[in-house]
Amino acid sequence: MLTDWKFKMSEDKYWLPAHVPGCVHTDLIKSGKIEDPFYGKNELGIQWIDKKDWEYATTFDLDQQLVKAQHVELEFAGLDTYADVYLNNEHILSADNMFRTWKVDVKQYVKERENQLRVYFRSPIKEDLPKLEQLGYQLPAANDHSEDGELGDKRVSIFARKAPYHYGWDWGPRFVTSGIWKEVKLVAWEELNITDLYIRQDDISKSAAHVTAMVDVEASDLWEGTLKLATDGISIEQNVTLHKGLNQLEIPITIENPKLWWSRGLGEQHFYFFTILCEQNEKVVTEKIVRTGLRTINVIRENDVSGQSFYFELNGVPIFTKGANHIPNDSFVTEVTYDRYKHEIVSAIEANMNMLRVWGGGIYEYDVFYELCDEHGILVWQDFMFACSMYPGDAEFLASVKAEAIDTVKRLRNHPCMAIWCGNNEIDSAWAHYVEDAGWGWKQDFTNEQREKIWSDYEAIFHQLLPSVVESLAPDVFYWPSSPMQAITNNEDQHATTTSTKGDIHYWEVWHMQKPFSEYNTHVGRYMSEYGFQSFPELKTVKSYAPDNQLAWESDVMLHHQKNGDGNYLIKQYMDMYLPEPNDFPSFLYMSHVLQAEGIKSAIEAHRRHKPFCMGTLYWQMNDCWPVASWSSMDYYGRWKALHYFVKKSFKDVVLSIDGMDEEKVHIHLISDSMEDVVGTLELQVMTFDGESIFSTTKTVKVKGDTAQNIYSVTVNDFIQEHERNRIVLVAKLVTDKGIVDAKEHYFVPSKDLQLVEPEIKVKRLNDSEFSLTSNVLAKNVYLEAAEEGVFTDNYFDLLPGETKIVTFTEIGKQSFVPKRLDTLHVSSMLDHIKLNTTR
Ligand code: BMA
């Protein structure tokens, strides 16, 4: 790996120390040349950076082995984006795609001492403005914040094969980076070089796994020897003759009674290591090892009475996938450490997820992300990096996309977590080619001729190029052209609507169209791949970007850290609908957390109640790339919002879900993603807030595993008597021989109308990290805060009178969250956050 880099603006004289991997923005921060880009409105002051050219350089010597090697290659795992590379003043490479890997044979250019390597980055803005001019019209690019970038309405993001969100998004700032964002290394080899080893999974069953090792090996010359493929005690030997250049070999191998790889909740994440050795005269010439898991993964789309199914089948088992949409963890991706990735994936596991969608406006994630998903049983829905825009279709652009797709599919295809390849985010439905008045109003800006051209360019990428790359390089994984869509039909049935009964749905009428949360119950499709509701981050996070005089939801800085138009007002509007008026700014933040959590909980549970009609739910969005108001359940610092705690409970494999939509009747559902039958008792109790029981009943429950079922319905009039709806709570518990499997509360009016009573919450320390909490009356949405960084085992929960709640404070450990000492627990509940004169 090459180190000791320096960088400068091309027109400057003086070099500054640089970090590789890294980017210009982070190097400028580290050199003290710019201030924290996330603070206040600093974003706007540093937009000049992307209009400049930048240079990175280093000097290196070769060690003896490299000096003598027959082949010396320089490998760039990622260059962002328009880069010319010079070695000892020879131009050796021009790069133009952030997502590609580049390899140059530099044997003829290197010397033993003082090699000068220089990477010249041309401004992505200056590079692409002429392309816009040449095209003659602006292609839609809904989230490109060109105005913030001082470019008026010139949105050039579509021309660059570069992370779309760098140009801004409705949760992200605009930082159009340049830099060497992945490692650079020199690789030496002699006779042979194995460049790729793919374990293609041809037919996997419990009794046997038939796979084919696909080996790419480069040879300096004609080579004869033995090839050995080994895994788990099985070894295959072949005598081979390799010709000079690239050789592609296929070695079938069968593993009897294989141990399969499963997603979380269904079984173990078992791995096989495959080793390939090239030997001559019993000496190993070269070798390569890859890790994979054996599994079959399919998306099943079969016509049925309601339309057409859309679900994942893993090793023959239909699975309900539960998870979230993942965006890059930082505006500057090289800042994301292994621990931050681990925190995210463990947070997914802790919240009982089994899938994450790597959404198409970010990056194809670093290897470590997929490794962690493999290890923890998280399936990955992988978009190609295209989102909410139309793209050019010239030959050069297509060639670049093709090369990017090949590099990416080859890099990721051994990961058992890879569950689906998806062409793009929302473009099919945004353009809506076959329905004049559908879509986002994009088509209307173009003549018929232009429309046909733009659409055929779309089809060339998403209906032809990408599927053919996936089909030839990773045939064991399903390709889906766009999320959402119904199916390729080439007519009006192609595009997803909010009521589609085919394909997947992004349901955004709650939030973007200001529909009430109750709409989540009536808009359930076959697969819900997006829906979301915003909140603010917690106070500690807000304070990381807003000075004290800006701590108000309408302040300049708070509005700057809200990238979705009227988002802050929307939060306020919904809050007025459902929650009591908050006391002050910190309480406003708290209420926004409860609001988001309640809303998305109702969506998740509606989706799960509709199993098997609906077989997947991925809310928008898991994480943030900077500290901001957004739809995330975990903020930029990895701090769990109320939503993440609610998700954890709503995604449990066996849950009760209470549907109180109908004012007169409350329906209790049991949802199970576990294969085991559920046998136990449903205990129902209706009580006043001070704990007086006004109704109770029990019911024996016997429900098949892997189902969702309405197990009981109660008529409100049967128990309400003289009691007021705003002073009672229904508590449902599912008790089996494992104890209380799930417990849920249900209220009969929105929280803003509840007649809460002042609780006295008693906290008892049980040990360094564990506490018990009790309350004399109902304490609504009990909020635990700590000065220390960490995650509680539960938070924002309702504490019922007579109940003892035990919580543990945790932090990320080796594989999971582990207990952490806590000294600063602060406890409040909803009543503490309500403006006094509004308390009813
Ligand atoms: C969907 C996503 C993102 C966006 C989000 C919130 O459209 O695919 O593009 O950030 O909704 O608007």
PDB file of N, CA, C and O and ligand atoms in Angstrom, residues 169-171 359 388 425-426 508 512 530 620 631, ligand 1:
ATOM      1  N   TRP A 169     -28.976  15.847  -1.422  1.00  0.00           N
ATOM      2  CA  TRP A 169     -30.182  15.001  -1.451  1.00  0.00           C
ATOM      3  C   TRP A 169     -31.190  15.586  -0.485  1.00  0.00           C
ATOM      4  O   TRP A 169     -30.894  16.603   0.158  1.00  0.00           O
ATOM      5  N   ASP A 170     -32.360  14.974  -0.371  1.00  0.00           N
ATOM      6  CA  ASP A 170     -33.326  15.607   0.530  1.00  0.00           C
ATOM      7  C   ASP A 170     -33.082  15.282   2.007  1.00  0.00           C
ATOM      8  O   ASP A 170     -33.896  15.552   2.862  1.00  0.00           O
ATOM      9  N   TRP A 171     -31.912  14.713   2.281  1.00  0.00           N
ATOM     10  CA  TRP A 171     -31.423  14.563   3.658  1.00  0.00           C
ATOM     11  C   TRP A 171     -29.923  14.880   3.712  1.00  0.00           C
ATOM     12  O   TRP A 171     -29.299  14.706   4.746  1.00  0.00           O
ATOM     13  N   TRP A 359     -29.248   1.616  -1.076  1.00  0.00           N
ATOM     14  CA  TRP A 359     -30.050   2.450  -1.967  1.00  0.00           C
ATOM     15  C   TRP A 359     -29.175   3.096  -3.052  1.00  0.00           C
ATOM     16  O   TRP A 359     -28.008   3.437  -2.820  1.00  0.00           O
ATOM     17  N   CYS A 388     -33.468   8.713  -8.943  1.00  0.00           N
ATOM     18  CA  CYS A 388     -34.296   9.920  -9.101  1.00  0.00           C
ATOM     19  C   CYS A 388     -33.807  10.855 -10.202  1.00  0.00           C
ATOM     20  O   CYS A 388     -33.920  12.077 -10.063  1.00  0.00           O
ATOM     21  N   ASN A 425     -33.193   3.498  -8.346  1.00  0.00           N
ATOM     22  CA  ASN A 425     -34.188   3.949  -7.391  1.00  0.00           C
ATOM     23  C   ASN A 425     -35.188   4.897  -8.048  1.00  0.00           C
ATOM     24  O   ASN A 425     -34.797   5.980  -8.522  1.00  0.00           O
ATOM     25  N   GLU A 426     -36.416   4.467  -8.126  1.00  0.00           N
ATOM     26  CA  GLU A 426     -37.588   5.306  -8.435  1.00  0.00           C
ATOM     27  C   GLU A 426     -37.650   5.911  -9.825  1.00  0.00           C
ATOM     28  O   GLU A 426     -38.485   6.767 -10.083  1.00  0.00           O
ATOM     29  N   TRP A 508     -45.337   6.977  -0.078  1.00  0.00           N
ATOM     30  CA  TRP A 508     -44.901   8.261   0.478  1.00  0.00           C
ATOM     31  C   TRP A 508     -46.026   9.265   0.681  1.00  0.00           C
ATOM     32  O   TRP A 508     -45.768  10.452   0.895  1.00  0.00           O
ATOM     33  N   HIS A 512     -44.885  13.061   2.322  1.00  0.00           N
ATOM     34  CA  HIS A 512     -44.805  13.974   1.179  1.00  0.00           C
ATOM     35  C   HIS A 512     -46.178  14.542   0.784  1.00  0.00           C
ATOM     36  O   HIS A 512     -46.259  15.640   0.265  1.00  0.00           O
ATOM     37  N   GLU A 530     -40.139   1.123   0.528  1.00  0.00           N
ATOM     38  CA  GLU A 530     -39.872   2.450   1.111  1.00  0.00           C
ATOM     39  C   GLU A 530     -41.143   3.074   1.653  1.00  0.00           C
ATOM     40  O   GLU A 530     -42.201   2.985   1.031  1.00  0.00           O
ATOM     41  N   TRP A 620     -37.755   3.774   5.256  1.00  0.00           N
ATOM     42  CA  TRP A 620     -36.786   4.782   4.868  1.00  0.00           C
ATOM     43  C   TRP A 620     -36.481   5.613   6.090  1.00  0.00           C
ATOM     44  O   TRP A 620     -37.405   6.250   6.595  1.00  0.00           O
ATOM     45  N   TRP A 631     -35.402  11.114   7.963  1.00  0.00           N
ATOM     46  CA  TRP A 631     -36.265   9.947   8.190  1.00  0.00           C
ATOM     47  C   TRP A 631     -35.513   8.831   8.930  1.00  0.00           C
ATOM     48  O   TRP A 631     -36.066   7.752   9.116  1.00  0.00           O
TER      49      TRP A 631
HETATM   50  C1  BMA B   1     -37.230   8.161  -1.615  1.00  0.00           C
HETATM   51  C2  BMA B   1     -35.805   7.779  -1.589  1.00  0.00           C
HETATM   52  C3  BMA B   1     -34.891   8.946  -1.513  1.00  0.00           C
HETATM   53  C4  BMA B   1     -35.445  10.035  -0.665  1.00  0.00           C
HETATM   54  C5  BMA B   1     -36.582   9.591   0.178  1.00  0.00           C
HETATM   55  C6  BMA B   1     -37.229  10.681   0.946  1.00  0.00           C
HETATM   56  O1  BMA B   1     -37.539   8.788  -2.795  1.00  0.00           O
HETATM   57  O2  BMA B   1     -35.533   6.914  -2.621  1.00  0.00           O
HETATM   58  O3  BMA B   1     -34.613   9.424  -2.796  1.00  0.00           O
HETATM   59  O4  BMA B   1     -34.443  10.573   0.103  1.00  0.00           O
HETATM   60  O5  BMA B   1     -37.566   8.975  -0.586  1.00  0.00           O
HETATM   61  O6  BMA B   1     -37.832  11.642   0.129  1.00  0.00           O
END
